[in-house]
Structure formats: structure tokens, C-alpha cells
PDB file of C-alpha atoms and ligand atoms in Angstrom:
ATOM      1  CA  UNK G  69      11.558 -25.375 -21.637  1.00  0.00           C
ATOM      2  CA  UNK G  70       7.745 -24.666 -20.341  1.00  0.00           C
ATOM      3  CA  UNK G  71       6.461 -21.048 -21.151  1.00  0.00           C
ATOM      4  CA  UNK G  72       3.800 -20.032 -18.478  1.00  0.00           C
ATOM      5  CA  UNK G  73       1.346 -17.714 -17.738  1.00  0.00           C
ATOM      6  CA  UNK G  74       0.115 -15.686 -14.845  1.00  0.00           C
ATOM      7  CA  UNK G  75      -2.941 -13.766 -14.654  1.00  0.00           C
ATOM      8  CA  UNK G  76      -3.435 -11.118 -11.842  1.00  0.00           C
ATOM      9  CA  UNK G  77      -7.238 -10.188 -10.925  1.00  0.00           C
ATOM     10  CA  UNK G  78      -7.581  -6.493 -10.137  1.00  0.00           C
ATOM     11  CA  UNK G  79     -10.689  -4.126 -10.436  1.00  0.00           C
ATOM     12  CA  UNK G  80     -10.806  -1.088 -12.201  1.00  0.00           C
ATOM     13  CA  UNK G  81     -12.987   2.124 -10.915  1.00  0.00           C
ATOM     14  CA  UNK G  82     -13.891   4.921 -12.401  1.00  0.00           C
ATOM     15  CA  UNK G  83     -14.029   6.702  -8.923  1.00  0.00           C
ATOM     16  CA  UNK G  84     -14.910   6.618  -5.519  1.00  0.00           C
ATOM     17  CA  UNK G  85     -18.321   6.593  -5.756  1.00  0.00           C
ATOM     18  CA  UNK G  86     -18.189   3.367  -7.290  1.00  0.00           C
ATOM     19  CA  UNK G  87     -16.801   1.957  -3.918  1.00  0.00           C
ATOM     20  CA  UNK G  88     -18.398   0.869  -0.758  1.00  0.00           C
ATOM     21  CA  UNK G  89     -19.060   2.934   2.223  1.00  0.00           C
ATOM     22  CA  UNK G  90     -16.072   1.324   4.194  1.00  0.00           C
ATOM     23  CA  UNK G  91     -13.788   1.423   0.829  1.00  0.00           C
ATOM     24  CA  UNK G  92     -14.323   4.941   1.091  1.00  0.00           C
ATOM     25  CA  UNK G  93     -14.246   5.580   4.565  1.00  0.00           C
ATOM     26  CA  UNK G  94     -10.324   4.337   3.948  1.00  0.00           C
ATOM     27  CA  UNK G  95      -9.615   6.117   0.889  1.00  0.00           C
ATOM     28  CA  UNK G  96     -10.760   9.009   2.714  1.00  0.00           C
ATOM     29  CA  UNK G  97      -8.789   8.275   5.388  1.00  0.00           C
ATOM     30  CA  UNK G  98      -5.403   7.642   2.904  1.00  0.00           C
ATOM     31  CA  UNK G  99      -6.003  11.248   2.017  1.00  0.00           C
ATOM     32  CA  UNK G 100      -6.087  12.786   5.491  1.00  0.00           C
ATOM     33  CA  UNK G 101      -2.272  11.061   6.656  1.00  0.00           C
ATOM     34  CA  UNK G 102      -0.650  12.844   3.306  1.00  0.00           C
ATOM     35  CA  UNK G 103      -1.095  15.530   5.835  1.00  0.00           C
ATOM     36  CA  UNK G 104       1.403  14.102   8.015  1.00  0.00           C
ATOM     37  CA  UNK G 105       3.854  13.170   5.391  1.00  0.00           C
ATOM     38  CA  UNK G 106       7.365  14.908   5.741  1.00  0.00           C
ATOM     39  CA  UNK G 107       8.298  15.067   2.028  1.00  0.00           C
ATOM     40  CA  UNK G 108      10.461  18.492   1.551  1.00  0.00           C
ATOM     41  CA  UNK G 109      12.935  17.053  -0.713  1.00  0.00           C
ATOM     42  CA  UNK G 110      10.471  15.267  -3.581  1.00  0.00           C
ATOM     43  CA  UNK G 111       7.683  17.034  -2.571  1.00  0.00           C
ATOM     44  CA  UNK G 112       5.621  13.792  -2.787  1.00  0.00           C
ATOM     45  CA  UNK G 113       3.219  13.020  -0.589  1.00  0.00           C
ATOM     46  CA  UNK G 114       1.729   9.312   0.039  1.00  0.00           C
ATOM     47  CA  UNK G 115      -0.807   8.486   2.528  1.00  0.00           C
ATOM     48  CA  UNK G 116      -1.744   4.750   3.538  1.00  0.00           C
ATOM     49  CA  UNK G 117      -4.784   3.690   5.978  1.00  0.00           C
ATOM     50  CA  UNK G 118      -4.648   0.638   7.175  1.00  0.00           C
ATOM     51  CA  UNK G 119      -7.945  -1.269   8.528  1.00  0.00           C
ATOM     52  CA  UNK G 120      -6.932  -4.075  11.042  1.00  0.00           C
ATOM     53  CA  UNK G 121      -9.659  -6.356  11.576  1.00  0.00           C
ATOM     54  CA  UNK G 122     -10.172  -5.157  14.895  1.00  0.00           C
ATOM     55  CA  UNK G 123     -11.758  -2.723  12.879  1.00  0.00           C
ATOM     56  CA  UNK G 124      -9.033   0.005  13.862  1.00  0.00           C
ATOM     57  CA  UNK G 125      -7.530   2.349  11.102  1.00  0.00           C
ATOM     58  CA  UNK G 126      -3.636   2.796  11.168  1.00  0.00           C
ATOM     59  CA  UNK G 127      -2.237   5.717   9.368  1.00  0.00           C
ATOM     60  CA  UNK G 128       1.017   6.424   7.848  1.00  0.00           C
ATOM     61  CA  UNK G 129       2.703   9.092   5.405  1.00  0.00           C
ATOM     62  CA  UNK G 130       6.213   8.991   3.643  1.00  0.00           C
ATOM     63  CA  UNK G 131       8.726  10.394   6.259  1.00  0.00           C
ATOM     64  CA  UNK G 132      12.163  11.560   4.198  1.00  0.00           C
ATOM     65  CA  UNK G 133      15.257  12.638   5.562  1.00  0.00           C
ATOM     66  CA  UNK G 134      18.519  14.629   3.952  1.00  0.00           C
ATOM     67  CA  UNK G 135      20.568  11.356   3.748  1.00  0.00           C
ATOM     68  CA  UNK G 136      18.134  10.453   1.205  1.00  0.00           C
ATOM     69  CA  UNK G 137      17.963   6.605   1.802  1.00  0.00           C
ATOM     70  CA  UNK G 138      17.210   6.820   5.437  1.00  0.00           C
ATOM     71  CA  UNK G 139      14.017   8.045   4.613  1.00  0.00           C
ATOM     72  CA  UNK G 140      11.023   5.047   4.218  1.00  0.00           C
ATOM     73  CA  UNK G 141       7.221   5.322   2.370  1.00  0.00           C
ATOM     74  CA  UNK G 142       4.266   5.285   4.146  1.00  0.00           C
ATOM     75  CA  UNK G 143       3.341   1.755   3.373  1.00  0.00           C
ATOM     76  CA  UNK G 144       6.656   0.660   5.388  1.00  0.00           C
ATOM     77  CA  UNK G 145       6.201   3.414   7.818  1.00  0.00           C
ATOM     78  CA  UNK G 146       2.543   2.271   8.733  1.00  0.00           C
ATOM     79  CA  UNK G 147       2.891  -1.551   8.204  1.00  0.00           C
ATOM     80  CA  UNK G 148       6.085  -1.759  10.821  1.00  0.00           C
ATOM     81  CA  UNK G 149       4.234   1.058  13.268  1.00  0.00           C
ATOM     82  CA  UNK G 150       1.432  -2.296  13.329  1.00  0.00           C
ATOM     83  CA  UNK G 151       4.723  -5.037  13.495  1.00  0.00           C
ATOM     84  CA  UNK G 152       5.445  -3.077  16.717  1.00  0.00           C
ATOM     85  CA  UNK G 153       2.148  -1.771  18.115  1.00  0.00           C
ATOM     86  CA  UNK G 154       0.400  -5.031  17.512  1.00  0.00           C
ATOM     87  CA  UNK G 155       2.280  -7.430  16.681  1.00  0.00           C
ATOM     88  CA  UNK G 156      -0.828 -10.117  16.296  1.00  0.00           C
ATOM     89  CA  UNK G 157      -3.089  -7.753  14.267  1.00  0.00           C
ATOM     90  CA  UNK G 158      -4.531  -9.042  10.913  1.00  0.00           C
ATOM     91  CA  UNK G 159      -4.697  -6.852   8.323  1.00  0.00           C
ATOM     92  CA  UNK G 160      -8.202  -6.783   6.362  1.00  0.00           C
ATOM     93  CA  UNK G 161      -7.426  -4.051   3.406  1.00  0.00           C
ATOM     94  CA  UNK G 162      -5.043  -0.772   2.832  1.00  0.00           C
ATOM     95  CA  UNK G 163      -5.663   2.444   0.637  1.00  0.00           C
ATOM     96  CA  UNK G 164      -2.825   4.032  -0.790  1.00  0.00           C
ATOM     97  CA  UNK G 165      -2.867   7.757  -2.396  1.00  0.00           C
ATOM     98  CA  UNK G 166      -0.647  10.756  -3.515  1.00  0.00           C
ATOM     99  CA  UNK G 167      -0.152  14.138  -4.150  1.00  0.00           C
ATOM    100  CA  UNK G 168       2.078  16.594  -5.465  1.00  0.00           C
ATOM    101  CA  UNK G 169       2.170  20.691  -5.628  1.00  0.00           C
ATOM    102  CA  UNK G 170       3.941  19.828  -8.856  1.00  0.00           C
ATOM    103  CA  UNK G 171       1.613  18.509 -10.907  1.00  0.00           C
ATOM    104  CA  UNK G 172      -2.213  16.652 -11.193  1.00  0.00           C
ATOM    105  CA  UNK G 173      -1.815  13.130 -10.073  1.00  0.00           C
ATOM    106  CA  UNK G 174      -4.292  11.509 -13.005  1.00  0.00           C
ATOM    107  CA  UNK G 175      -3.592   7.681 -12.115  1.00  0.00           C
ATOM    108  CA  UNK G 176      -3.168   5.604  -9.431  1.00  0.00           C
ATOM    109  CA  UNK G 177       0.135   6.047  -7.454  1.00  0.00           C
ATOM    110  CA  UNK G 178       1.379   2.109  -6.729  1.00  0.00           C
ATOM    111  CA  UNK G 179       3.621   0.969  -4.268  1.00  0.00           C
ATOM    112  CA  UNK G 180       7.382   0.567  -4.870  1.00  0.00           C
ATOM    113  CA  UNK G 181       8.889  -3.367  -4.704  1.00  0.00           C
ATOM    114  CA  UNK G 182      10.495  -2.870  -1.798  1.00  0.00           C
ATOM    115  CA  UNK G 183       6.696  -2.104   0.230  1.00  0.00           C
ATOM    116  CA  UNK G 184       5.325  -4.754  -2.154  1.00  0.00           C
ATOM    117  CA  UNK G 185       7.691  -7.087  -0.189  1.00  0.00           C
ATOM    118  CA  UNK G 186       6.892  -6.068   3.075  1.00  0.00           C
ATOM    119  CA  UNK G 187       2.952  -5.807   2.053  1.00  0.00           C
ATOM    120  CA  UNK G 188       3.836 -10.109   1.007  1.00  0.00           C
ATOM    121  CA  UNK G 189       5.436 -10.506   4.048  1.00  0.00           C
ATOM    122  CA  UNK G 190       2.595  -9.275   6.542  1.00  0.00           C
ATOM    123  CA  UNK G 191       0.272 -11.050   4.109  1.00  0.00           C
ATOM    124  CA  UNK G 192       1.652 -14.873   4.283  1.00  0.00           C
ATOM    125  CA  UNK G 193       2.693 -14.113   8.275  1.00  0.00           C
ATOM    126  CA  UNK G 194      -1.251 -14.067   8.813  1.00  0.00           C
ATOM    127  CA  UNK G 195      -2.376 -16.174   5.785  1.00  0.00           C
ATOM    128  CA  UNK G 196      -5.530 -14.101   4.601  1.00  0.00           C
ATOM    129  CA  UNK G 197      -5.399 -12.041   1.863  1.00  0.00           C
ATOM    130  CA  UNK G 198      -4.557  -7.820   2.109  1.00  0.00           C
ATOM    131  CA  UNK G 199      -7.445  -6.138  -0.156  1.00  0.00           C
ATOM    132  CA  UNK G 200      -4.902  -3.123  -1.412  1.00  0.00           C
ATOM    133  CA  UNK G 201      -6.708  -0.533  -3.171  1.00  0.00           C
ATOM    134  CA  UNK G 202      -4.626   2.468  -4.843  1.00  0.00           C
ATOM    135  CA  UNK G 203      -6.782   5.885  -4.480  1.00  0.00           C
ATOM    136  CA  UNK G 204      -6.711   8.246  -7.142  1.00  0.00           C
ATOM    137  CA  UNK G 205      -7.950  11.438  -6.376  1.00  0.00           C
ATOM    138  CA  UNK G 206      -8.901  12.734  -9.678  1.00  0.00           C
ATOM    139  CA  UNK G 207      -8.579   9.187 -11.766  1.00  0.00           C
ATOM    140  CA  UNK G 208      -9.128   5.716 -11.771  1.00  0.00           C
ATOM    141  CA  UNK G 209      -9.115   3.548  -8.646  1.00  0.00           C
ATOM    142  CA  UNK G 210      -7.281   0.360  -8.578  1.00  0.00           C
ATOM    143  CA  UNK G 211      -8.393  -2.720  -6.234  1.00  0.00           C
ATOM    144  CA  UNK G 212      -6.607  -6.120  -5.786  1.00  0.00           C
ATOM    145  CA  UNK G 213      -7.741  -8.941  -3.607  1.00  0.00           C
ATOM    146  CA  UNK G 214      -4.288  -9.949  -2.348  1.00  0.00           C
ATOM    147  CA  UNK G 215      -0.733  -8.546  -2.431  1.00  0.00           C
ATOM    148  CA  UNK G 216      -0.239 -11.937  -4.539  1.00  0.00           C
ATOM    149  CA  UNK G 217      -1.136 -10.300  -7.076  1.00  0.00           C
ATOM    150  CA  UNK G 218       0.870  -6.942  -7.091  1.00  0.00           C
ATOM    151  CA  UNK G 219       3.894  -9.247  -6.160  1.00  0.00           C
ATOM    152  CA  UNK G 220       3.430 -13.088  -7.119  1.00  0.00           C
ATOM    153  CA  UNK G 221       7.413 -14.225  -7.216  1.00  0.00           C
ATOM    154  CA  UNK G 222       7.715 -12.357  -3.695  1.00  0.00           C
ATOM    155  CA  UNK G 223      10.884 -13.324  -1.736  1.00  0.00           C
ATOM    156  CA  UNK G 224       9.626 -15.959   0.486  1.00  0.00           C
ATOM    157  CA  UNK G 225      11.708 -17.151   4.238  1.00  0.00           C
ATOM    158  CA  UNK G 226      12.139 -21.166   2.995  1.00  0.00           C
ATOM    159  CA  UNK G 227      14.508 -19.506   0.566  1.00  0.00           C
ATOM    160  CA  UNK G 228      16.762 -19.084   4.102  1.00  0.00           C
ATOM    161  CA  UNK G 229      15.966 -22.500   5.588  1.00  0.00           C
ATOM    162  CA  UNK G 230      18.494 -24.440   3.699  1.00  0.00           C
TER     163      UNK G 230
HETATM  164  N1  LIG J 144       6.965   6.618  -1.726  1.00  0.00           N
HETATM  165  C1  LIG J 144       6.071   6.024  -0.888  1.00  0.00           C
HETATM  166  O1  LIG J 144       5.736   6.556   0.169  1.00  0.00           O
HETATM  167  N2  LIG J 144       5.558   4.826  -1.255  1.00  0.00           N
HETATM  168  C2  LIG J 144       5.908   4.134  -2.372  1.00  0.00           C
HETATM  169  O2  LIG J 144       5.469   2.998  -2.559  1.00  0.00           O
HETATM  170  C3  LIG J 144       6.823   4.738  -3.353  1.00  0.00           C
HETATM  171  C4  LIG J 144       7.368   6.066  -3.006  1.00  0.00           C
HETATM  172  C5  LIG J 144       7.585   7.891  -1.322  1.00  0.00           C
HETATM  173  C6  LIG J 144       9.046   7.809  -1.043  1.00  0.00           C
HETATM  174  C7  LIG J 144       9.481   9.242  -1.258  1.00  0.00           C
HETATM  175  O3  LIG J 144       9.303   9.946  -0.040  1.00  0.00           O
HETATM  176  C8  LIG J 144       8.506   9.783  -2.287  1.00  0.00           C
HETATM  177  O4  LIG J 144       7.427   8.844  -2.345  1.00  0.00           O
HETATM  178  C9  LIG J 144       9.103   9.937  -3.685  1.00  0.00           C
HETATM  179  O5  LIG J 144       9.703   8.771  -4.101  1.00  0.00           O
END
């Protein structure tokens, strides 16, 4: 029996003036598709931007439905709008935010497994690293260099080749 170790590099910000103009521009952009999201039933919104290194932004919001599962979160509803817009675009970095009537949204809202998965996918299909960076309004602001290291043990396709 071996015990290991992994250690995930992320950066911690105290907010968003501590980011760079083009971090910002994003995280600024993150905030304008919550208002596109169509969230009646948790009354959740999330809002991705997504900078392609075209230097286009893609946008996407959590779209829900009344059969609950058919609903998907704006990370999956932005990153497959890209699979099938353009399906050759490299992704350079994505901001991720939230909001909620309900309550004050203090720390960073991260993305579910099943987006991390998706977010792993994208990455290793064009083999350079997605900068994610999770925007919160009125808190901290989280920053990884790679979805590697939101998701290390992601489910990878030579699993299938066998
Ligand atoms: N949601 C996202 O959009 N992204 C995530 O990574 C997790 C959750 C959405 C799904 C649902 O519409 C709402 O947030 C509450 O779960």
C-alpha cells in the first residue's frame, strides 16, 4: 500500500480589483449572462463567459425546465453551444458567478462534477490548460490554472479503448 498526495494550485482574491483588466472584462461579462438564465424553479442564477482564443467571449446561463433533470448549468450550456458553433475553438479561460433573490452569495459559487467533467474533457481535447476563475460578487475570487486541478481523477476516453 502507497499513500499519496496531490496538491492543487489555485489563487485566492480578495476581489476584483485585484484582477487584470481582461480577468475582469470576463467576470464582468459572467455577471451580465445571469441575465439570461431561466432559473424559476431554484431561483439560482449562474452565468459563465467564455474567452476563446480567437479572442471571442461565449456566454451562457443555467436554463431549467419542469422535468427537473432536463434542465443543464451554464457551464454545459455554454461549453456545448462552442462544441457546436466551433467545433475547433480553444478555450483560453472561463468566469463563473451566481446569484440568488434568496440570499447574499458571500463565496465563490463552483461548478458541479458533472461540468467539471465536461470542463476536463474540452481541456485534454485541445491540450492547453482552461484558466477557470469563480467570480464572487461580494467575496473572494477563486482562480485555477487548469481544470486539472478542480478535477484531477477526471474520467478519461482510454478507459473505453479496451
Ligand atoms: N448550476 C449551474 O448552472 N452550474 C453548476 O455548476 C451547478 C449548478 C445550476 C443548475 C440549477 O439550475 C441551479 O444552478 C441550482 O442547482
Amino acid at each position: 500500500m502507497k499513500s499519496l498526495n496531490l496538491n492543487i494550485s489555485f489563487e485566492q482574491y480578495a476581489g476584483i480589483d485585484e484582477l487584470s483588466d481582461s480577468e475582469r472584462q470576463l467576470c464582468a461579462l459572467s455577471e451580465k449572462a445571469l441575465a439570461t438564465s431561466y432559473s424559476p424553479y431554484s431561483k439560482f442564477r449562474v452565468g459563465t463567459a467564455i474567452r476563446l482564443a480567437t479572442g471571442e467571449v461565449v456566454l451562457g446561463s443555467n436554463q431549467e425546465n419542469l422535468a427537473y433533470p432536463s434542465g443543464l448549468c451554464a457551464e454545459r450550456v455554454a461549453l456545448f453551444s462552442i462544441g457546436s458553433t466551433y467545433p475547433n475553438a480553444v478555450i483560453e479561460s472561463m468566469a463563473i458567478t451566481a446569484q440568488t433573490d434568496n440570499f447574499e452569495i458571500l463565496t465563490p459559487v463552483t461548478s458541479c462534477g458533472g461540468c467539471l467533467q465536461v470542463m476536463a474533457e474540452f481541456e485534454r481535447k485541445q491540450s492547453t490548460p482552461i484558466e477557470v476563475i469563480f467570480y464572487c460578487l461580494n467575496g473572494e475570487i477563486l482562480k485555477v490554472p487548469s481544470v486539472k486541478s478542480l478535477l484531477p481523477f477526471a474520467f478519461v476516453e482510454d478507459r473505453l479503448e479496451r
